[in-house]
Coordinates of C-alpha atoms in Angstrom, one line a residue:
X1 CA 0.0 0.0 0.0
X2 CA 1.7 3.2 -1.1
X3 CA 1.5 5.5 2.0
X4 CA 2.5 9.5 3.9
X5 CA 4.1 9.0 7.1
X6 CA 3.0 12.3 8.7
X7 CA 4.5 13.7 12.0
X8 CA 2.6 16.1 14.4
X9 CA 5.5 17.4 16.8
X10 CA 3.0 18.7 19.2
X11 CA 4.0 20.7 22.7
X12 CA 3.5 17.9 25.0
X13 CA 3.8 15.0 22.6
X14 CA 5.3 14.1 19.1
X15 CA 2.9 11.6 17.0
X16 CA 2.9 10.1 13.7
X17 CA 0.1 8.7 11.4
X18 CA 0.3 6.9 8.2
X19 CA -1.9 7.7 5.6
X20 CA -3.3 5.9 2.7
X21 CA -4.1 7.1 -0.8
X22 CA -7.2 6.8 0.1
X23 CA -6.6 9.7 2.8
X24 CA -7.8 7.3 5.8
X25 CA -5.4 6.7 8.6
X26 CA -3.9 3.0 8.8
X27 CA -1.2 3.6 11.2
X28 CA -0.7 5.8 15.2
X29 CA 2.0 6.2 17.0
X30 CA 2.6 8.6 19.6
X31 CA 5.8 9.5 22.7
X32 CA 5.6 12.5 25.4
X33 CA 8.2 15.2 24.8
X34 CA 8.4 16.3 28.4
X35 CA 8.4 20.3 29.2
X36 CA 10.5 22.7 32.0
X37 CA 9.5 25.4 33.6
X38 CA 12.6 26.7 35.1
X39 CA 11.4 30.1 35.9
X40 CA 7.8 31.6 36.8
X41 CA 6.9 31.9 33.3
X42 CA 9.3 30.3 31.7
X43 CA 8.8 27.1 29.4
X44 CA 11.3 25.3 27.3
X45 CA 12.3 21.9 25.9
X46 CA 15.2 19.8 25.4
X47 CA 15.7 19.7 21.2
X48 CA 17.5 15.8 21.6
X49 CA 14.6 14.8 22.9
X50 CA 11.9 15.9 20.9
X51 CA 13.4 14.5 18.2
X52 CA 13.9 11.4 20.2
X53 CA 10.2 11.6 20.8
X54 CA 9.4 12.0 17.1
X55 CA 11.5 8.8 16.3
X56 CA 9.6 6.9 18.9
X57 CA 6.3 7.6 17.6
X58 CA 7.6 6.5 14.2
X59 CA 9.0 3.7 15.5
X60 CA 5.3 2.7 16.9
X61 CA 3.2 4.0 14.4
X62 CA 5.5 1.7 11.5
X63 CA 4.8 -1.2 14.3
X64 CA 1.5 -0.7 13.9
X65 CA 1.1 -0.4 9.8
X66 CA 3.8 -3.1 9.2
X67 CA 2.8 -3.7 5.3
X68 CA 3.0 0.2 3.7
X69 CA 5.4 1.6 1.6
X70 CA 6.4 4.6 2.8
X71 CA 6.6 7.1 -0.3
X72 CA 7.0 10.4 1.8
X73 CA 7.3 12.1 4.9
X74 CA 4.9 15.1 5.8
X75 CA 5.9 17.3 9.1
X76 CA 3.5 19.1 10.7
X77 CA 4.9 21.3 14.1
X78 CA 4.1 22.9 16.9
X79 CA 4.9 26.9 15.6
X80 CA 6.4 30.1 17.6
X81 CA 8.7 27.0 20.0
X82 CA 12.3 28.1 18.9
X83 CA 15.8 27.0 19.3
X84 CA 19.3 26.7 17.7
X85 CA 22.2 24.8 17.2
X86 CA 25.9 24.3 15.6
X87 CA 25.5 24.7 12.0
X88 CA 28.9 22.0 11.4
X89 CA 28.3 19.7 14.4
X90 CA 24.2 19.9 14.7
X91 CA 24.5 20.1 18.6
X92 CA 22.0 21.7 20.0
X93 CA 23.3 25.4 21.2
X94 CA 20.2 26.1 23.6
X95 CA 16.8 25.3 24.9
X96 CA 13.6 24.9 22.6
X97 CA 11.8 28.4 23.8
X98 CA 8.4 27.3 24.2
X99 CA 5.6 29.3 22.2
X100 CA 4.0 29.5 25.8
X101 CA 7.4 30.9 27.0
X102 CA 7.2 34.7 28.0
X103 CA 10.6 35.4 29.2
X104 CA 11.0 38.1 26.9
X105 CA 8.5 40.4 27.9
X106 CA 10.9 42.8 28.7
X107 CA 12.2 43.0 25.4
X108 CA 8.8 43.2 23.9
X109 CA 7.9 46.2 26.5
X110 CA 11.4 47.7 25.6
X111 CA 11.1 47.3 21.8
X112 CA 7.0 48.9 22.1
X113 CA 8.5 51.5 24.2
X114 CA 11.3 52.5 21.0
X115 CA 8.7 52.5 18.6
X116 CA 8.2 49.5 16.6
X117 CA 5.3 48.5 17.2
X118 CA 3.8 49.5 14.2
X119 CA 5.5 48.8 11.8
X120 CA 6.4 45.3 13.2
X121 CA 2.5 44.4 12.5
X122 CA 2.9 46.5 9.3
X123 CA 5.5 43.7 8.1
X124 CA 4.0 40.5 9.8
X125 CA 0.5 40.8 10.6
X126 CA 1.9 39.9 14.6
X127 CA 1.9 41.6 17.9
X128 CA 4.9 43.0 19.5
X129 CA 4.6 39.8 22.4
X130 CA 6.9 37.6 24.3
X131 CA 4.6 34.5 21.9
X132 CA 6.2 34.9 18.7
X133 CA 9.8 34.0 18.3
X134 CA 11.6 37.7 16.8
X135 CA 12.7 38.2 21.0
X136 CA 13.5 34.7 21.7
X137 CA 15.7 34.0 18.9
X138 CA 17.7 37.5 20.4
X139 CA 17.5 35.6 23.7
X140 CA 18.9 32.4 22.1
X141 CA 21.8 34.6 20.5
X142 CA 22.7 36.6 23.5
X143 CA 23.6 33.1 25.1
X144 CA 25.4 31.4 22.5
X145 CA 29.0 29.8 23.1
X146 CA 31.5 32.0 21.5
X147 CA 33.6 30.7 18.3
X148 CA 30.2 28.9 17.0
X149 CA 28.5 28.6 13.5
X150 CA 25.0 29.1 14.5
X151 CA 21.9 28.1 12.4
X152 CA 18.4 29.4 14.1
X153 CA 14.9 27.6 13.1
X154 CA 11.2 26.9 14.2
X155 CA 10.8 23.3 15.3
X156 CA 10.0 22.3 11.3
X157 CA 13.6 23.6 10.7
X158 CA 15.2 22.0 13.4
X159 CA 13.4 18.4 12.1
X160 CA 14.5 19.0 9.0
X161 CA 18.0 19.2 10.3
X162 CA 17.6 15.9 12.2
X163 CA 15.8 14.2 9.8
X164 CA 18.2 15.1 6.7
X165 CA 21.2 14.2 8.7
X166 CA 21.9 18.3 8.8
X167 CA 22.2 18.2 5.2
X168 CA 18.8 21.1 4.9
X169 CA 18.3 24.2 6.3
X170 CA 15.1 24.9 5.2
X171 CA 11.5 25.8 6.3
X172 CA 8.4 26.3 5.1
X173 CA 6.5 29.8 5.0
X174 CA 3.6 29.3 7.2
X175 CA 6.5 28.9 9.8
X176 CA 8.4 31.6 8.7
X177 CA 5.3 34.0 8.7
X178 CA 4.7 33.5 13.0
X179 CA 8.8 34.0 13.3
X180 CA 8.0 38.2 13.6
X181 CA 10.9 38.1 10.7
X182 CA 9.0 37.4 7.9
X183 CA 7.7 40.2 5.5
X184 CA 4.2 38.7 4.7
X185 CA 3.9 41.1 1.5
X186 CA 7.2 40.3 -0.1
X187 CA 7.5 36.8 1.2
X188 CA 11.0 36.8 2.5
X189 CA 13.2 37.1 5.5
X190 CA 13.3 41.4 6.3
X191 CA 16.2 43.1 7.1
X192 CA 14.2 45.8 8.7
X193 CA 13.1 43.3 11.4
X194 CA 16.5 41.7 11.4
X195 CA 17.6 45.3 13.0
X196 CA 14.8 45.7 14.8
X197 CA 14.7 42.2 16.7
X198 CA 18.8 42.2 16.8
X199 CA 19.0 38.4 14.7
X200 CA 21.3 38.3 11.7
X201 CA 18.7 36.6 8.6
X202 CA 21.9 35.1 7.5
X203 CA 21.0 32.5 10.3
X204 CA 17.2 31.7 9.1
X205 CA 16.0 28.6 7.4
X206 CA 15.9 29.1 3.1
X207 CA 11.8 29.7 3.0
X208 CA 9.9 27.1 1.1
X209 CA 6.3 26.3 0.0
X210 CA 4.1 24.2 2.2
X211 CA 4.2 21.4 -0.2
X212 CA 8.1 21.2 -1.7
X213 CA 10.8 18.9 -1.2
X214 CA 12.7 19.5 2.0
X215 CA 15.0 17.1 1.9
X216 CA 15.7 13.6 1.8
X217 CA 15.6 11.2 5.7
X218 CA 19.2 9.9 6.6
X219 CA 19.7 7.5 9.5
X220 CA 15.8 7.5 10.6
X221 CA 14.9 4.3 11.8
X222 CA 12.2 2.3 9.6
X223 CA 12.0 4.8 7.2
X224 CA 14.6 4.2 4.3
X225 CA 17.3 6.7 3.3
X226 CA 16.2 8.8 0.8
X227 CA 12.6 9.2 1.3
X228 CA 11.7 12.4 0.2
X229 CA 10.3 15.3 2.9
X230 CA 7.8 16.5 1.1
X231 CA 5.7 19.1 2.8
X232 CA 6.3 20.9 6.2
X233 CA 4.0 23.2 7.9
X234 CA 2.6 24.6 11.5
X235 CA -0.1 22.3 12.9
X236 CA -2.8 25.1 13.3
X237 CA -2.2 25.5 9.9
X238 CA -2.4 22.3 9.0
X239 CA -5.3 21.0 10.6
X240 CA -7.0 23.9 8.5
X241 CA -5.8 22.5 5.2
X242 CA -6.6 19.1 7.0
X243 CA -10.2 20.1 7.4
X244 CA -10.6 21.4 4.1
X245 CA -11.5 24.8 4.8
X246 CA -10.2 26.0 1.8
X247 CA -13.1 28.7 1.0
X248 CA -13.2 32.8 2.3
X249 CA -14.9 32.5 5.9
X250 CA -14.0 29.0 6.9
X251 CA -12.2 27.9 9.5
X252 CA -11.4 25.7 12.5
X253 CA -10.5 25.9 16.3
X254 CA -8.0 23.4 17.7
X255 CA -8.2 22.8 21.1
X256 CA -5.1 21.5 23.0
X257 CA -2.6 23.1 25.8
X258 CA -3.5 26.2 24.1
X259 CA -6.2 27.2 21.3
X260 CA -6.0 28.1 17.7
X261 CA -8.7 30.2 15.8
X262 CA -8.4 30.4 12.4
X263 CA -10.0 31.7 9.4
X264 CA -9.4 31.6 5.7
X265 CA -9.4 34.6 3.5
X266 CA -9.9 35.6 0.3
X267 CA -7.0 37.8 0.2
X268 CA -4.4 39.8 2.7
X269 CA -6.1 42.0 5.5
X270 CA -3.9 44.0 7.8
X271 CA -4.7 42.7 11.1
X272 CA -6.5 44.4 14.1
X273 CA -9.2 44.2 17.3
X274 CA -6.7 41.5 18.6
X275 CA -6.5 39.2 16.1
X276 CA -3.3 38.3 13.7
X277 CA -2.8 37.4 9.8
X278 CA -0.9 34.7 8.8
X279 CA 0.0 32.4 5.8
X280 CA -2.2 29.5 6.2
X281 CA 0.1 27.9 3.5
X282 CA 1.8 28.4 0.3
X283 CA 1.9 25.9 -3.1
X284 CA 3.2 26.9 -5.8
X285 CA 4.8 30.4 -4.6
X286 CA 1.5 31.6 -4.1
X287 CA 0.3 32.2 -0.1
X288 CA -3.0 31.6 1.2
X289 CA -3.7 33.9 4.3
X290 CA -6.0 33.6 7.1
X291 CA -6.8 35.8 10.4
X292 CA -5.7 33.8 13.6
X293 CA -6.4 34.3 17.5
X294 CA -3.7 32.6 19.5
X295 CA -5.3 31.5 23.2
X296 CA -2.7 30.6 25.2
X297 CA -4.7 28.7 27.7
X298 CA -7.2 26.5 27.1
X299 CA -7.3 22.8 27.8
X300 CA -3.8 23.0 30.1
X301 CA -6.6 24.7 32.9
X302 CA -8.4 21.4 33.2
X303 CA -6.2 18.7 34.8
X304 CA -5.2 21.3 36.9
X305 CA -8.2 21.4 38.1
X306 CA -9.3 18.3 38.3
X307 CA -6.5 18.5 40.8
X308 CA -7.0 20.9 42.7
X309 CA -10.4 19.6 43.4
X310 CA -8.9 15.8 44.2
X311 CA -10.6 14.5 41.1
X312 CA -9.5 11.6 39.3
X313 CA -9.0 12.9 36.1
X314 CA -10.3 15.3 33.4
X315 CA -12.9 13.6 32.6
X316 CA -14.5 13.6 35.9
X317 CA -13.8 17.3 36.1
X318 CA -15.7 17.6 33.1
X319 CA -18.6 15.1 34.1
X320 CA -18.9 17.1 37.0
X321 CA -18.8 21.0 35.1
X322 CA -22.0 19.1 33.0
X323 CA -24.0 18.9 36.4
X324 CA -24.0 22.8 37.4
X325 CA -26.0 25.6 35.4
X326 CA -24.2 28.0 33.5
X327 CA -23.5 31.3 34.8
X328 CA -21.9 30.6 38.2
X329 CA -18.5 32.2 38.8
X330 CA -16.2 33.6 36.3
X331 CA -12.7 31.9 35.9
X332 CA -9.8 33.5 33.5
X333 CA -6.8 31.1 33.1
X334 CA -4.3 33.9 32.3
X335 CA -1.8 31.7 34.0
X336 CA 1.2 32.8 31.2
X337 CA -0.9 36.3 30.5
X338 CA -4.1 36.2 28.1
X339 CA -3.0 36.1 24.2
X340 CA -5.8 37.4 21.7
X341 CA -7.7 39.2 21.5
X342 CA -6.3 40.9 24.7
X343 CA -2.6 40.4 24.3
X344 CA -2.2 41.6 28.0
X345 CA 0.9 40.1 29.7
X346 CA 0.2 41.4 33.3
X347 CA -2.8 39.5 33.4
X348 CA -3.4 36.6 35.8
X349 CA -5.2 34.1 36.5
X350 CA -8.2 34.8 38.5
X351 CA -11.8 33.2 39.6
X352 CA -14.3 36.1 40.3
X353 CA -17.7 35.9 42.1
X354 CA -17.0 32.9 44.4
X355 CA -19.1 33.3 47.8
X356 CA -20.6 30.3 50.3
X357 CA -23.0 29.3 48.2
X358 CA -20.3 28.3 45.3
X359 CA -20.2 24.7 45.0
X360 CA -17.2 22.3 43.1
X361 CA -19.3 21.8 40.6
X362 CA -20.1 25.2 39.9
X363 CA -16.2 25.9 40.5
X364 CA -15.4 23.4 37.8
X365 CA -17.9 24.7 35.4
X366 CA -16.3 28.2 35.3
X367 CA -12.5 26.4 34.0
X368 CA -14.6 24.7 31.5
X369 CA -16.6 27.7 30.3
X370 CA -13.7 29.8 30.4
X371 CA -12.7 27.5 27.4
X372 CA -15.6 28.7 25.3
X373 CA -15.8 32.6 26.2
X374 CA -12.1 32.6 25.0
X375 CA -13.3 31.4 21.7
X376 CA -16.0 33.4 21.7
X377 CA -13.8 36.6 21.7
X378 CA -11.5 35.8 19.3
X379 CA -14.4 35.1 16.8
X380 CA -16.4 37.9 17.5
X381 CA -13.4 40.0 16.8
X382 CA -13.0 38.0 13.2
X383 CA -16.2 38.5 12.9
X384 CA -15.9 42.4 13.7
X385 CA -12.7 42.5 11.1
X386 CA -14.1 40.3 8.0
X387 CA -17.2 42.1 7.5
X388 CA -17.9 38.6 5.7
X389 CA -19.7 35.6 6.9
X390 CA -18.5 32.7 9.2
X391 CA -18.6 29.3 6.9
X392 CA -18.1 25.9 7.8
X393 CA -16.3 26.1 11.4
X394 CA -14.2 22.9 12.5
X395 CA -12.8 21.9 15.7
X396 CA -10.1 19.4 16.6
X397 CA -8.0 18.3 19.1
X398 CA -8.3 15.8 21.9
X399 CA -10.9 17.8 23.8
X400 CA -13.0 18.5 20.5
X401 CA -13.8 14.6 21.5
X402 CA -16.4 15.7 24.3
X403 CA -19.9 16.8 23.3
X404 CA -20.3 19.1 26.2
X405 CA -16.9 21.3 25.9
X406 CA -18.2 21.6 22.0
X407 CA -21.7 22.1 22.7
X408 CA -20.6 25.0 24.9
X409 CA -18.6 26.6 22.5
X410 CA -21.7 26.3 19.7
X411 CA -24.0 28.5 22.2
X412 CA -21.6 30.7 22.8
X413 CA -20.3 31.5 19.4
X414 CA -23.9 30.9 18.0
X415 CA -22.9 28.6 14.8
X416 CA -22.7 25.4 14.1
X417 CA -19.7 23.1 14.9
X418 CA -18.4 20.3 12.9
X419 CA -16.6 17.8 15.1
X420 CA -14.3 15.7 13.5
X421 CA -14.2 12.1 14.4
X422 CA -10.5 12.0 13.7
X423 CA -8.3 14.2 16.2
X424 CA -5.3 13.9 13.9
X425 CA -6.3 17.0 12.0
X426 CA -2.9 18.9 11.8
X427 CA -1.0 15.1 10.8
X428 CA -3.8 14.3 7.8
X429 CA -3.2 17.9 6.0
X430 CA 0.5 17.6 6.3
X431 CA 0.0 14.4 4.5
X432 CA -2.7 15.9 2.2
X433 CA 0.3 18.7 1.1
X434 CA 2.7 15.6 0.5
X435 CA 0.3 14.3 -1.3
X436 CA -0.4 17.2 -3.7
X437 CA 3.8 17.6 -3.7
X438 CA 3.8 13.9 -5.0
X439 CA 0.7 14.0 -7.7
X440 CA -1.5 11.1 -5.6
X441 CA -4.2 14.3 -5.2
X442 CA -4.6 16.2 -8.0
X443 CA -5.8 19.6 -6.1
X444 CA -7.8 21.2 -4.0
X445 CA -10.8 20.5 -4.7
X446 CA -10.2 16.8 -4.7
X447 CA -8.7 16.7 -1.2
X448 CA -11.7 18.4 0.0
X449 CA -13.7 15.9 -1.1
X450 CA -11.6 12.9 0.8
X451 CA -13.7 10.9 3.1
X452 CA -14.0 13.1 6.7
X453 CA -16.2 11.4 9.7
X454 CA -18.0 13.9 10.8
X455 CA -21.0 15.3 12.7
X456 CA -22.5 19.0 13.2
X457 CA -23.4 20.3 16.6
X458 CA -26.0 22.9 16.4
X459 CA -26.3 25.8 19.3
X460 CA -28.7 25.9 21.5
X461 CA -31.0 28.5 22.9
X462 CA -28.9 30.6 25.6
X463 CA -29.1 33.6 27.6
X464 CA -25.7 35.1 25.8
X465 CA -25.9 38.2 27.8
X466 CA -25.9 37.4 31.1
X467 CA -23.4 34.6 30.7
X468 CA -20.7 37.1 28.7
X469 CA -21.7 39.8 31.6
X470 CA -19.7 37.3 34.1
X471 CA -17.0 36.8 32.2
X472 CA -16.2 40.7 31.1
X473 CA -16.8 41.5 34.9
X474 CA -14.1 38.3 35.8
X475 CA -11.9 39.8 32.1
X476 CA -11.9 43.1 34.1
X477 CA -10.3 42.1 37.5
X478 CA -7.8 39.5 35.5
X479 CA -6.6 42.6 33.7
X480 CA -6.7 45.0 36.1
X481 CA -2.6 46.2 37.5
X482 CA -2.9 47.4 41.2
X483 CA -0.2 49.8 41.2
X484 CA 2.2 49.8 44.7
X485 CA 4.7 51.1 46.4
X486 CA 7.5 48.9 43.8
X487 CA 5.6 50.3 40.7
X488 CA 6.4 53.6 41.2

């Protein structure tokens, strides 16, 4: 059976999927990454062992589809993480700075503070924030050991270089376009934000399509030498080209550690109310863009809740959220700062309204709520932008599994949901960009029509108002900077 091997580097773990011609999924594997937090607010990762965690879940998913030829290799990756390494000896020269990381707020304070705001968004449809990568890769360089040939890359990059046996430096542009570094209108590295950020372009990945050749494996295990790379991309991305939201106005949200909103478009819009532009992908030297709404936050808030109220596991949290009414307490999980569409780093995490009467289940019913009025405000500020309609909206991820987190989002958001039976979204349209790279789908319009499993959850009747009145009220205290004595 000719076959993709597609790998989802993910934040907490690395999978991998084979897929058929067909487009249906014969083959799973999966390994934990593992993540540090050596500093309040700081996250990284160790770069050996991610890749050693991407090998592993080859290593299982091949176990588990033992008769497929392997004709490809897709990468899908978890986007905004950074590192570096030696550009001769391919050892790692620093940490993988987490997307969640926010050690750099400082920088991005410093950089606001100069001026550069402006036309930092200008060039990359971003925010000046510790999220994207333009301060950390500073960070990375202001540490590196002296005498050094350094290369810099997102995590699709730094596969690459694994994968290839550091014979590629390369990346693909949807990366490129959430490195702050990236001039979305020309489509190239910018030595403007070079200067502004302090990193030397010289050091970036060569900037590919989404579906090219990036290489060829050396030394992977199971996988011969000289299977061809053929696609690379970031995973929100990719779950949208996985869904097959290919048309102005539709989109998908990924649920995981944190959230990702997205939204095709028709053409470039400058971003604004919160929200970023992106390139959802690029075939053929010619971008797709989309608006995007990074939540930092989302399903991360619910096993630690489930501990904190001695529960067994998530799914008893969530079992017992489903018992209590709507419209207890308000909860914000601004445990790293709230991304868009508030992109306020002195936020915190807060519950607001709690009195005697509050019960657990009411308590765990505000961290699961929380999850939907996030998503809410990212698409009513889409919504505000566009000025078009909202189309076909997807969800995926491992908590787009349970009927009540979705159902909640529906009435929130008022518009249907499509929940994907598959979770491996952001693997299949890696593979579907292979694919395309290696003629087994001809275009677009054929992968959209690929067999999805699928069903449509339709909102329900809700009192909006007084449900988004709790939650602005809790916004407000989460956002709120008393100022003391050390302020001033």
């Amino acid at each position: 059976m000719r076959a993709i091997l597609a790998i989802d580097q993910g934040t907490t773990n690395s999978k991998a999927v084979v897929v058929s011609e067909k487009g249906e999924i014969v083959g799973r594997g999966s390994a934990p990454v593992g993540i540090a937090y050596p500093k309040p607010g700081w996250v990284e990762q160790d770069p050996r062992r991610l890749y050693a965690s991407v090998c592993e879940a080859i290593d299982a998913c091949l176990k588990a589809a033992p008769d497929v030829v392997i004709e490809a290799v897709a990468i899908s990756n978890q986007r905004e993480s950074v590192t570096a390494w030696d550009a001769e000896t391919g050892e790692p020269l620093g940490p993988v700075v987490s997307w969640q990381c926010r050690r750099t707020v400082q920088d991005c304070e410093r950089l606001i503070a100069e001026g550069h705001l402006d036309c930092v968004q200008a060039l990359t449809g971003l925010p000046l924030d510790p999220m994207f990568p333009g301060s950390k890769f500073r960070w990375l360089l202001d540490r590196m050991p002296a005498g050094r040939s350094v290369r810099l890359g997102t995590i699709d990059s730094w596969l690459v270089h694994c994968l290839t046996g550091g014979r590629r430096h390369v990346c693909d542009a949807s990366n490129a376009a959430r490195s702050q570094l990236f001039d979305l209108q020309e489509q190239r590295w910018s030595e403007e934000l070079g200067e502004i950020f302090g990193v030397d372009i010289a050091l970036l990945p060569e900037v590919l399509d989404s579906s090219a050749e990036f290489g060829r494996t050396q030394g992977l295990p199971g996988v011969p030498d000289g299977t061809p790379i053929m696609a690379a991309i970031g995973d929100s991305h990719a779950a949208l080209f996985g869904h097959g939201a290919f048309k102005p106005g539709d989109g998908k949200v990924t649920f995981g550690t944190g959230s990702s909103v997205m939204t095709t478009l028709a053409r470039f819009i400058p971003p604004r109310n919160g929200v970023t532009t992106t390139v959802a992908w690029r075939i053929k030297g010619k971008p797709t863009f989309a608006f995007e709404g990074n939540i930092l936050v989302c399903a991360a808030s619910l096993p630690w809740m489930a501990g904190i109220l001695g529960l067994s596991d998530v799914a008893a949290l969530v079992e017992l959220a489903a018992s209590a009414e709507p419209g207890g307490p308000g909860f914000v999980p601004a445990f790293v700062g709230l991304g868009a569409p508030y992109w306020n780093s002195d936020a915190r995490a807060l519950f607001s309204q709690i009195n005697f009467n509050t019960t657990r289940a009411q308590m765990a019913r505000s961290v699961t709520d929380s999850i939907a009025f996030q998503v809410h405000d990212v698409i009513a500020a889409m919504r505000a932008q566009s000025g078009g309609e909202l189309g076909a909206l997807y969800v995926d991820g491992g908590p787009s599994q349970n009927r009540f987190l979705m159902q909640c989002v529906s009435n929130l958001i008022e518009h249907p949901l499509i929940q994907c039976e598959a979770p491996e979204a952001s693997a299949l349209g890696a593979a579907y960009l292979a694919g395309l790279s290696l003629g087994l789908w001809s275009d677009l319009p054929v992968i959209a029509e690929l067999p999805r499993s699928s069903q449509i959850i339709d909102p329900e009747p809700l009192d909006r108002a007084v449900l988004l009145d709790s939650w602005n009220d809790a916004l407000a205290r989460s956002t709120s900077r008393i100022t003391t004595a050390n302020d001033e």
